Structures are given as C-alpha cells and as structure tokens.
C-alpha cells in the first residue's frame, strides 16, 4: 500500500465495545510542534522488541541472541522491527570498582558489548534499560540518577542504540530535570542513541519531552487484557497533537502474542497502536510465536500506517451510538459517514481494507459494516 499525499488519504477505524475510533488524515493536522532533538533519530515510531512483557527479570544473553535470530528468521526484521531491547535486570547488583554499571556475569557472561556485536551483525540494533533513580524498578540493579554522564558513556562504548529510562525510586524529584540530565548525557556520549522516556505520563511529558527525547510514555504499564489495553489507548488519545517525526506518544509495549487476549482483540490492539503512531515494540516470545501472532505483527498495510512519513497520530472522533454498542457481544453494525470524518459526502473513494487487503471501488457518502465483538476494521479511503 502506498500512502499518497496526506490531503488525499483518510483512514477509517471501526471498533466495537469501546468508543469507536475514527482517524482522519488531513493537511490541517500538520500543525506546528515543539522543537525536536533534531538528531535524525525517531523520524517514524520505533519498531522492535523488548524483554519485559514476556520475560520480566528472567533474562540472559541466550534469550537476547535467540530473539535476534528469530527476528531475522521470522521475516519481522525486514518489516522494520529493528530494536532488540533488554529491559530491567541485566546488570550486577552493584557498580564495579570504577563506579561503572556492569552486566551480571552469571546471566550475561559475554558482556553487553559482545551482545551488541552479535545483534549488529544481524543488521539489528541493541537497546538497554536504566532508571532515573538510584535503583531500578526491580531493585536488583543500580539506576543512573547522579551517574548520567558516566552511564551514557558506558552505553555508547558498548554500542548501545536505545535507552529505556524508567522512573522508580525517583526520590520525589520532578521528572524533567532527571530526564533532561540523561538526555544531555546521551547527546554528549558520542553515539546516536534513541531516548525512550518512561515516566508513566505522570508529569504530562507529551508537553515537554519532545525537546529531550524520541518517545515518552503517556500511561502506566499495560497489562495483557482488553480492559487495560483499551483504557491505555483512551488515555494516550488525549495527546495526539503532540506526536510527530522525532517524538512519539508511547502507550507502552505490545502484548500481542502473550495469551491474555483473543486473536481479534490482539488485532484491535495492534491496529490502535499503529494508527496512534505508537512505538511498535513487540512484547512476546518471538522464538515461539504462533502463526496468528506473526500474521498480526507482520501486516504491512497496518505497519505502513504507523510508519507513514507524515507522522500524524490518529485520534478518536465520533463514538458508536447507543444502539450500536448495546448490541454487545453479537457484534455491531457501524455506519461511517464521510461527513463525520470531514470528507464531502459526494466524494467518490476507493476503500482499501487493510486486514483483508481487499479494495471496494467507488464508494460514496457512507459505509456500513458489521464488526464483531472486540474486533476492528481498518480502511484507507482514497478519493478518485
Ligand atoms: C545475577 O543474576 C542472578 C540470577 O538472577 C542472581 O542470582 C545474582 O545475584 C546476580 N548477581 C549479581 C552480582 O547481581
Ligand atoms: C520462548 O520460546 C522458546 C522457543 O520455543 C522456548 O524454548 C522458551 O522456553 C520460551 N521462553 C519463555 C519464557 O516462554
Ligand atoms: C503456520 O504457517 C506455516 C506457513 O504458512 C504452515 O506451514 C503451518 O502449517 C502453519 N501452522 C499452523 C499451526 O497453522
């Protein structure tokens, strides 16, 4: 699929049993945004994998290597999933004699630099994790508060490409100076490193983080269930106007493939993240992915919406009316009217269904679709 000129492409999203979401692409959305870091990183939302949602603290270098292998062998790497990100619990409990962070020698005996080499040789990038406090969320390793310059240099010397920076044990200090210190240290480290702020949206980072990082969490942690996923999507929606090339709202990592939702629910989860220009950071065990999981994560039509160069975040428009939502588990009939997405009703469009890959030719005024419970349909409308 080619996303054509932004003024000619409209994206329509229908979702049952949560507020209906309608995303619109239009030139009006290309509003002025706060200055970005302008280091060329994060021009589209980051794509990759992170260890936390599936493995938690149960990680080692074998898991990271196997994931890098699986990313390439599955074909996901080719689709843009480039970052292999290690989350909490990779380091030794204490700093070394020079005060440097050091890998846990029993779980990462080869060291992080060797792991970075391995990942780079596969054409992928390696991410790591620290915390803007004296210890990380697990309390099993040191954090970087007060050690920002030293730790950023350590990461750069290892060949790290991405830092997720958490907010536990924050000493009650406001996030802005703590995250700003790490941002400066990374810029000063001699290596281009993607800076992913993870302060859980507590101090509205969408308003200030574009100037210091490439993405910022807008919510608390996602859980692998429908209620959590949809409530996080709703909370993230508020900040849609702040996203754009160089800086992205982050409603947390994907749960697709972790087992807590149905295939249809995961399809909705992935679709919402894609149109919200959210990071597509896979959170399952890629080595043991099912065909269904692979099918969702590798839909190129949907990925193209996420990676579209204009970077306009879709947002919630017209909600389902009461009659539609009351139909409940049986599914709902949803009518999408051109007028409610700012399109002249007389406009004749071709409708591309991004999940079935079918094109319905020459549609005018409105489209009526039945959408199953917790399912979604996603279309690109191209005026003829
Ligand atoms: C390294 O990790 C192992 C397994 O999680 C843990 O038992 C051990 O205490 C850690 N070692 C250090 C030095 O932190
Ligand atoms: C991940 O998948 C691999 C390959 O199937 C399997 O050996 C491993 O036990 C899995 N790990 C977890 C924690 O699910
Ligand atoms: C998964 O897909 C592959 C390739 O399309 C196919 O060979 C295999 O039978 C499928 N497995 C299942 C369990 O559907």
Short mmCIF file of C-alpha atoms and ligand atoms in Angstrom, two decimals:
data_model
loop_
_atom_site.label_atom_id
_atom_site.label_comp_id
_atom_site.label_asym_id
_atom_site.label_seq_id
_atom_site.Cartn_x
_atom_site.Cartn_y
_atom_site.Cartn_z
CA UNK A 1 0.00 0.00 0.00
CA UNK A 2 1.21 3.49 -0.73
CA UNK A 3 0.01 6.24 1.49
CA UNK A 4 -0.42 9.02 -1.01
CA UNK A 5 -0.44 12.73 -0.38
CA UNK A 6 -1.82 13.32 3.11
CA UNK A 7 -4.56 15.55 1.80
CA UNK A 8 -5.99 12.69 -0.22
CA UNK A 9 -5.90 9.81 2.20
CA UNK A 10 -8.35 9.21 5.01
CA UNK A 11 -8.08 6.45 7.50
CA UNK A 12 -11.19 4.99 8.98
CA UNK A 13 -11.19 2.80 12.03
CA UNK A 14 -14.17 0.97 13.46
CA UNK A 15 -14.01 -0.72 16.83
CA UNK A 16 -16.79 -2.35 18.83
CA UNK A 17 -17.38 -2.32 22.58
CA UNK A 18 -15.04 0.52 23.24
CA UNK A 19 -15.57 4.00 21.96
CA UNK A 20 -15.45 3.86 18.17
CA UNK A 21 -12.24 5.32 16.91
CA UNK A 22 -12.04 7.29 13.71
CA UNK A 23 -8.75 8.55 12.50
CA UNK A 24 -8.51 11.26 9.91
CA UNK A 25 -5.57 12.32 7.85
CA UNK A 26 -5.68 15.83 6.58
CA UNK A 27 -3.25 18.68 5.94
CA UNK A 28 -4.77 20.60 8.84
CA UNK A 29 -3.21 18.07 11.18
CA UNK A 30 0.31 19.11 10.20
CA UNK A 31 0.36 21.70 12.95
CA UNK A 32 3.40 23.34 14.42
CA UNK A 33 5.02 21.23 17.10
CA UNK A 34 7.62 21.92 19.71
CA UNK A 35 11.19 21.58 18.53
CA UNK A 36 12.50 18.04 18.42
CA UNK A 37 16.04 16.94 19.22
CA UNK A 38 16.82 17.10 15.50
CA UNK A 39 19.39 14.34 15.72
CA UNK A 40 17.63 12.45 12.92
CA UNK A 41 16.55 9.60 15.22
CA UNK A 42 12.92 8.53 15.58
CA UNK A 43 11.59 10.05 12.37
CA UNK A 44 8.96 7.31 12.49
CA UNK A 45 7.78 5.43 15.60
CA UNK A 46 10.35 2.89 16.79
CA UNK A 47 9.81 -0.77 15.95
CA UNK A 48 11.39 -3.71 17.71
CA UNK A 49 11.11 -5.96 20.73
CA UNK A 50 11.55 -5.59 24.50
CA UNK A 51 12.08 -8.37 27.02
CA UNK A 52 9.81 -7.14 29.83
CA UNK A 53 6.22 -8.11 28.91
CA UNK A 54 7.05 -11.78 28.42
CA UNK A 55 10.30 -12.49 30.27
CA UNK A 56 10.30 -9.98 33.14
CA UNK A 57 13.52 -10.41 35.11
CA UNK A 58 14.05 -13.87 33.69
CA UNK A 59 16.54 -12.81 31.00
CA UNK A 60 20.02 -13.79 29.89
CA UNK A 61 22.21 -13.37 26.84
CA UNK A 62 20.82 -16.57 25.29
CA UNK A 63 17.30 -15.15 25.30
CA UNK A 64 18.51 -11.94 23.65
CA UNK A 65 20.50 -13.80 20.99
CA UNK A 66 17.62 -16.18 20.25
CA UNK A 67 15.27 -13.24 19.92
CA UNK A 68 17.61 -11.50 17.48
CA UNK A 69 17.83 -14.75 15.49
CA UNK A 70 14.05 -15.16 15.50
CA UNK A 71 13.51 -11.53 14.50
CA UNK A 72 15.52 -12.13 11.34
CA UNK A 73 14.39 -15.71 10.62
CA UNK A 74 10.69 -14.84 11.01
CA UNK A 75 10.97 -12.03 8.47
CA UNK A 76 9.91 -9.44 11.07
CA UNK A 77 13.24 -7.62 10.86
CA UNK A 78 12.67 -6.97 7.15
CA UNK A 79 9.38 -5.27 8.02
CA UNK A 80 11.16 -2.71 10.19
CA UNK A 81 11.39 -4.32 13.65
CA UNK A 82 14.99 -3.34 14.27
CA UNK A 83 15.48 -2.75 18.02
CA UNK A 84 16.21 -5.66 20.37
CA UNK A 85 15.72 -4.07 23.78
CA UNK A 86 16.87 -5.51 27.10
CA UNK A 87 14.70 -4.30 29.98
CA UNK A 88 15.34 -4.37 33.74
CA UNK A 89 17.58 -6.95 35.49
CA UNK A 90 20.55 -7.16 33.11
CA UNK A 91 23.16 -5.62 35.42
CA UNK A 92 25.01 -6.78 38.52
CA UNK A 93 23.57 -5.62 41.83
CA UNK A 94 26.50 -3.22 42.40
CA UNK A 95 28.59 -0.93 40.21
CA UNK A 96 32.16 -2.08 39.53
CA UNK A 97 35.27 -0.69 41.25
CA UNK A 98 35.33 2.30 38.83
CA UNK A 99 31.67 3.03 39.53
CA UNK A 100 30.53 1.73 36.13
CA UNK A 101 27.39 -0.28 35.52
CA UNK A 102 28.40 -3.86 34.78
CA UNK A 103 26.49 -6.79 33.31
CA UNK A 104 25.52 -9.61 35.65
CA UNK A 105 28.29 -12.12 34.93
CA UNK A 106 26.15 -15.18 35.51
CA UNK A 107 23.33 -14.19 33.13
CA UNK A 108 25.37 -12.11 30.65
CA UNK A 109 28.83 -13.72 30.88
CA UNK A 110 29.97 -12.46 27.44
CA UNK A 111 29.14 -8.88 28.35
CA UNK A 112 26.89 -6.34 26.69
CA UNK A 113 29.44 -5.19 24.09
CA UNK A 114 29.66 -8.73 22.69
CA UNK A 115 25.87 -8.91 22.60
CA UNK A 116 25.75 -5.59 20.72
CA UNK A 117 28.22 -7.01 18.17
CA UNK A 118 26.05 -10.07 17.72
CA UNK A 119 22.89 -8.02 17.26
CA UNK A 120 24.59 -5.53 14.92
CA UNK A 121 25.92 -8.34 12.75
CA UNK A 122 22.31 -9.36 12.15
CA UNK A 123 21.52 -5.85 10.95
CA UNK A 124 19.62 -5.07 14.16
CA UNK A 125 20.14 -2.56 16.98
CA UNK A 126 20.55 -3.17 20.70
CA UNK A 127 18.62 -1.34 23.40
CA UNK A 128 19.18 -1.26 27.14
CA UNK A 129 17.42 -0.07 30.28
CA UNK A 130 18.14 2.11 33.26
CA UNK A 131 16.24 4.25 35.72
CA UNK A 132 16.19 7.91 36.78
CA UNK A 133 16.65 6.93 40.42
CA UNK A 134 19.38 5.24 42.49
CA UNK A 135 17.95 1.78 41.77
CA UNK A 136 15.74 0.36 39.02
CA UNK A 137 12.17 -0.89 39.45
CA UNK A 138 13.30 -4.45 40.27
CA UNK A 139 15.71 -3.05 42.88
CA UNK A 140 18.12 -5.71 41.54
CA UNK A 141 20.46 -3.27 39.78
CA UNK A 142 21.62 0.33 40.18
CA UNK A 143 19.85 3.21 38.46
CA UNK A 144 21.56 6.15 36.77
CA UNK A 145 20.48 9.15 38.85
CA UNK A 146 23.65 11.17 39.51
CA UNK A 147 25.64 8.89 37.13
CA UNK A 148 24.10 10.07 33.86
CA UNK A 149 27.32 11.11 32.06
CA UNK A 150 29.22 8.02 33.15
CA UNK A 151 26.42 5.59 32.27
CA UNK A 152 25.68 7.21 28.89
CA UNK A 153 29.38 6.86 28.02
CA UNK A 154 29.34 3.23 29.13
CA UNK A 155 26.31 2.54 26.94
CA UNK A 156 27.94 4.29 23.97
CA UNK A 157 31.19 2.36 24.48
CA UNK A 158 29.24 -0.91 24.35
CA UNK A 159 27.49 0.07 21.09
CA UNK A 160 24.05 0.61 22.59
CA UNK A 161 21.47 2.18 20.26
CA UNK A 162 18.45 2.76 22.52
CA UNK A 163 17.81 3.57 26.17
CA UNK A 164 14.53 2.99 28.00
CA UNK A 165 14.72 5.15 31.11
CA UNK A 166 12.35 4.25 33.97
CA UNK A 167 11.04 6.26 36.91
CA UNK A 168 11.22 4.07 40.05
CA UNK A 169 12.84 5.21 43.30
CA UNK A 170 12.67 8.77 41.98
CA UNK A 171 13.31 10.42 45.35
CA UNK A 172 10.31 12.70 44.82
CA UNK A 173 12.36 14.81 42.38
CA UNK A 174 10.37 16.18 39.43
CA UNK A 175 10.90 14.14 36.24
CA UNK A 176 12.02 17.00 34.00
CA UNK A 177 15.49 17.65 35.47
CA UNK A 178 16.14 13.90 35.92
CA UNK A 179 15.25 13.06 32.31
CA UNK A 180 16.92 16.18 30.98
CA UNK A 181 20.22 15.15 32.60
CA UNK A 182 20.17 11.80 30.82
CA UNK A 183 19.16 13.41 27.53
CA UNK A 184 22.19 15.72 27.67
CA UNK A 185 24.46 12.84 28.67
CA UNK A 186 23.28 10.73 25.72
CA UNK A 187 23.78 13.63 23.28
CA UNK A 188 27.24 14.02 24.76
CA UNK A 189 28.10 10.32 24.57
CA UNK A 190 29.41 10.29 21.02
CA UNK A 191 26.80 7.82 19.80
CA UNK A 192 23.30 8.33 18.41
CA UNK A 193 21.05 6.70 21.00
CA UNK A 194 17.25 6.60 20.88
CA UNK A 195 15.96 8.04 24.18
CA UNK A 196 12.71 6.43 25.38
CA UNK A 197 11.36 8.24 28.44
CA UNK A 198 9.36 6.03 30.76
CA UNK A 199 7.96 8.30 33.46
CA UNK A 200 4.47 6.76 33.04
CA UNK A 201 2.87 10.01 31.89
CA UNK A 202 2.95 11.26 35.47
CA UNK A 203 4.06 14.81 34.69
CA UNK A 204 2.44 15.11 31.22
CA UNK A 205 5.70 14.50 29.29
CA UNK A 206 3.87 14.92 25.97
CA UNK A 207 4.08 18.63 26.67
CA UNK A 208 7.83 18.85 27.37
CA UNK A 209 9.63 15.67 26.31
CA UNK A 210 9.81 16.30 22.54
CA UNK A 211 12.74 18.62 23.18
CA UNK A 212 14.75 15.97 25.03
CA UNK A 213 13.73 12.52 23.81
CA UNK A 214 12.27 10.46 20.98
CA UNK A 215 9.29 8.93 22.77
CA UNK A 216 7.60 9.31 26.12
CA UNK A 217 5.25 7.01 27.95
CA UNK A 218 1.85 8.63 28.38
CA UNK A 219 0.36 6.00 30.72
CA UNK A 220 1.08 3.42 33.40
CA UNK A 221 2.09 -0.13 32.43
CA UNK A 222 -0.07 -2.10 30.02
CA UNK A 223 -1.49 -5.43 31.16
CA UNK A 224 -2.33 -8.31 28.88
CA UNK A 225 -6.10 -7.83 28.89
CA UNK A 226 -8.75 -5.93 26.93
CA UNK A 227 -9.72 -3.51 29.71
CA UNK A 228 -6.13 -2.40 30.28
CA UNK A 229 -5.33 -2.10 26.59
CA UNK A 230 -8.40 -0.01 25.72
CA UNK A 231 -8.11 2.27 28.77
CA UNK A 232 -4.47 2.98 27.92
CA UNK A 233 -5.44 3.74 24.33
CA UNK A 234 -8.04 6.21 25.59
CA UNK A 235 -5.58 7.92 27.93
CA UNK A 236 -2.99 8.20 25.15
CA UNK A 237 -5.51 9.70 22.71
CA UNK A 238 -5.54 12.98 24.63
CA UNK A 239 -2.00 13.77 23.48
CA UNK A 240 -2.44 13.04 19.77
CA UNK A 241 -1.49 16.53 18.64
CA UNK A 242 1.95 16.25 20.30
CA UNK A 243 3.20 13.32 18.21
CA UNK A 244 5.24 13.78 15.07
CA UNK A 245 8.54 12.94 13.38
CA UNK A 246 11.27 12.87 16.03
CA UNK A 247 8.97 12.39 19.05
CA UNK A 248 6.13 9.96 19.80
CA UNK A 249 3.50 9.28 22.45
CA UNK A 250 4.13 5.85 23.95
CA UNK A 251 1.14 3.97 25.41
CA UNK A 252 3.53 1.11 26.35
CA UNK A 253 4.69 -2.02 24.59
CA UNK A 254 2.61 -4.54 22.68
CA UNK A 255 1.07 -7.58 24.38
CA UNK A 256 0.23 -9.30 21.06
CA UNK A 257 1.06 -13.00 21.39
CA UNK A 258 1.23 -13.17 25.19
CA UNK A 259 -2.03 -15.08 25.58
CA UNK A 260 -4.28 -12.78 27.62
CA UNK A 261 -6.44 -11.60 24.72
CA UNK A 262 -8.15 -13.27 21.77
CA UNK A 263 -6.74 -13.03 18.26
CA UNK A 264 -9.39 -10.45 17.35
CA UNK A 265 -8.54 -8.42 20.44
CA UNK A 266 -4.85 -8.50 19.57
CA UNK A 267 -5.72 -7.41 16.04
CA UNK A 268 -7.55 -4.43 17.55
CA UNK A 269 -4.62 -3.74 19.91
CA UNK A 270 -2.12 -3.72 17.03
CA UNK A 271 -4.42 -1.60 14.84
CA UNK A 272 -4.94 1.05 17.53
CA UNK A 273 -1.20 1.25 18.24
CA UNK A 274 -0.47 1.56 14.53
CA UNK A 275 -2.89 4.41 13.93
CA UNK A 276 -1.87 6.15 17.17
CA UNK A 277 1.68 6.29 15.79
CA UNK A 278 2.71 4.39 18.91
CA UNK A 279 6.02 2.53 19.13
CA UNK A 280 5.54 -1.00 17.75
CA UNK A 281 7.65 -2.77 20.33
CA UNK A 282 6.77 -6.47 20.42
CA UNK A 283 6.46 -7.94 23.91
CA UNK A 284 6.01 -11.67 23.29
CA UNK A 285 8.40 -14.59 22.95
CA UNK A 286 9.28 -14.20 19.27
CA UNK A 287 11.05 -17.58 19.23
CA UNK A 288 7.76 -19.37 19.91
CA UNK A 289 5.35 -17.05 18.07
CA UNK A 290 2.17 -18.61 16.68
CA UNK A 291 1.05 -18.13 13.10
CA UNK A 292 -1.75 -15.85 14.30
CA UNK A 293 0.71 -13.66 16.21
CA UNK A 294 3.05 -13.50 13.25
CA UNK A 295 0.13 -12.63 10.97
CA UNK A 296 -0.87 -9.67 13.13
CA UNK A 297 2.63 -8.31 13.68
CA UNK A 298 3.55 -8.59 10.02
CA UNK A 299 0.59 -6.91 8.32
CA UNK A 300 2.39 -4.49 6.01
CA UNK A 301 -0.71 -2.36 5.33
CA UNK A 302 -1.10 -1.65 9.03
CA UNK A 303 2.63 -1.15 9.61
CA UNK A 304 2.64 1.37 6.74
CA UNK A 305 0.01 3.45 8.55
CA UNK A 306 2.27 3.52 11.61
CA UNK A 307 5.42 4.30 9.66
CA UNK A 308 3.91 6.86 7.29
CA UNK A 309 6.40 9.71 6.90
CA UNK A 310 3.94 12.47 7.84
CA UNK A 311 3.63 11.13 11.37
CA UNK A 312 0.14 12.40 12.17
CA UNK A 313 -1.35 10.50 15.11
CA UNK A 314 -4.89 9.25 14.51
CA UNK A 315 -7.38 10.31 17.12
CA UNK A 316 -10.78 9.40 18.37
CA UNK A 317 -13.70 11.05 16.66
CA UNK A 318 -17.34 10.05 16.52
CA UNK A 319 -18.30 7.43 19.08
CA UNK A 320 -20.55 4.49 18.35
CA UNK A 321 -24.12 5.43 19.10
CA UNK A 322 -26.02 3.70 21.89
CA UNK A 323 -27.96 1.41 19.60
CA UNK A 324 -24.73 0.06 18.16
CA UNK A 325 -22.94 -0.52 21.43
CA UNK A 326 -25.98 -2.15 23.06
CA UNK A 327 -25.83 -4.98 20.59
CA UNK A 328 -22.92 -6.19 22.64
CA UNK A 329 -21.16 -9.50 22.06
CA UNK A 330 -23.17 -10.29 18.94
CA UNK A 331 -21.29 -7.61 17.05
CA UNK A 332 -22.48 -4.26 15.85
CA UNK A 333 -23.45 -2.59 12.66
CA UNK A 334 -21.46 0.63 12.34
CA UNK A 335 -22.12 3.29 9.73
CA UNK A 336 -19.22 5.53 8.85
CA UNK A 337 -20.40 8.73 7.18
CA UNK A 338 -17.96 10.73 5.09
CA UNK A 339 -19.29 13.91 6.72
CA UNK A 340 -18.14 12.79 10.17
CA UNK A 341 -14.54 12.46 9.00
CA UNK A 342 -14.52 15.79 7.21
CA UNK A 343 -15.00 14.43 3.73
CA UNK A 344 -17.59 15.84 1.31
CA UNK A 345 -20.41 13.23 1.12
CA UNK A 346 -20.31 13.44 -2.68
CA UNK A 347 -16.69 12.31 -2.78
CA UNK A 348 -16.18 9.01 -4.55
CA UNK A 349 -13.47 6.94 -2.88
CA UNK A 350 -11.78 3.60 -3.22
CA UNK A 351 -11.77 1.81 0.11
CA UNK A 352 -8.82 -0.40 1.00
CA UNK A 353 -9.49 -2.88 3.81
CA UNK A 354 -6.10 -3.15 5.50
CA UNK A 355 -6.74 -6.53 7.12
CA UNK A 356 -8.37 -8.41 4.23
CA UNK A 357 -6.34 -6.44 1.65
CA UNK A 358 -9.47 -6.08 -0.49
CA UNK A 359 -10.39 -2.88 -2.30
CA UNK A 360 -14.01 -1.79 -2.59
CA UNK A 361 -14.25 0.50 -5.59
CA UNK A 362 -16.18 3.77 -5.91
CA UNK A 363 -17.97 4.24 -2.59
CA UNK A 364 -19.89 7.44 -1.88
CA UNK A 365 -21.38 9.13 1.20
CA UNK A 366 -21.04 6.34 3.78
CA UNK A 367 -20.08 2.78 4.50
CA UNK A 368 -21.91 0.32 6.72
CA UNK A 369 -20.06 -2.63 8.23
CA UNK A 370 -20.77 -5.29 10.81
CA UNK A 371 -17.95 -5.52 13.29
CA UNK A 372 -17.68 -8.47 15.67
CA UNK A 373 -17.30 -8.04 19.40
CA UNK A 374 -13.87 -6.58 20.29
CA UNK A 375 -12.91 -6.68 16.63
CA UNK A 376 -11.99 -3.80 14.39
CA UNK A 377 -11.91 -2.86 10.74
CA UNK A 378 -9.39 -0.50 9.32
CA UNK A 379 -9.62 1.23 5.94
CA UNK A 380 -7.76 3.72 3.87
CA UNK A 381 -10.09 5.86 1.75
CA UNK A 382 -8.56 7.30 -1.39
CA UNK A 383 -10.66 9.83 -3.33
CA UNK A 384 -10.67 9.08 -7.06
C1 LIG B 1 23.00 -12.23 38.77
O1 LIG B 1 21.74 -12.80 38.45
C2 LIG B 1 21.48 -13.96 39.23
C3 LIG B 1 20.22 -14.58 38.64
O2 LIG B 1 19.18 -13.64 38.55
C4 LIG B 1 21.33 -13.54 40.68
O3 LIG B 1 21.07 -14.68 41.46
C5 LIG B 1 22.64 -12.91 41.12
O4 LIG B 1 22.50 -12.43 42.44
C6 LIG B 1 23.05 -11.78 40.22
N1 LIG B 1 24.42 -11.36 40.53
C7 LIG B 1 24.75 -10.12 40.86
C8 LIG B 1 26.19 -9.89 41.12
O5 LIG B 1 23.98 -9.20 40.90
C1 LIG B 2 10.49 -18.89 24.36
O1 LIG B 2 10.39 -19.73 23.23
C2 LIG B 2 11.43 -20.70 23.14
C3 LIG B 2 11.28 -21.42 21.82
O2 LIG B 2 10.05 -22.09 21.75
C4 LIG B 2 11.35 -21.63 24.33
O3 LIG B 2 12.42 -22.56 24.28
C5 LIG B 2 11.43 -20.81 25.61
O4 LIG B 2 11.24 -21.65 26.74
C6 LIG B 2 10.38 -19.73 25.64
N1 LIG B 2 10.61 -18.91 26.83
C7 LIG B 2 9.61 -18.44 27.59
C8 LIG B 2 9.99 -17.74 28.84
O5 LIG B 2 8.44 -18.56 27.28
C1 LIG B 3 1.80 -21.87 10.11
O1 LIG B 3 2.14 -21.36 8.83
C2 LIG B 3 3.03 -22.18 8.12
C3 LIG B 3 3.45 -21.44 6.86
O2 LIG B 3 2.37 -20.77 6.29
C4 LIG B 3 2.35 -23.52 7.83
O3 LIG B 3 3.23 -24.36 7.13
C5 LIG B 3 1.96 -24.17 9.15
O4 LIG B 3 1.23 -25.35 8.90
C6 LIG B 3 1.12 -23.22 9.98
N1 LIG B 3 0.91 -23.81 11.31
C7 LIG B 3 -0.26 -23.82 11.92
C8 LIG B 3 -0.27 -24.44 13.28
O5 LIG B 3 -1.26 -23.35 11.44
#
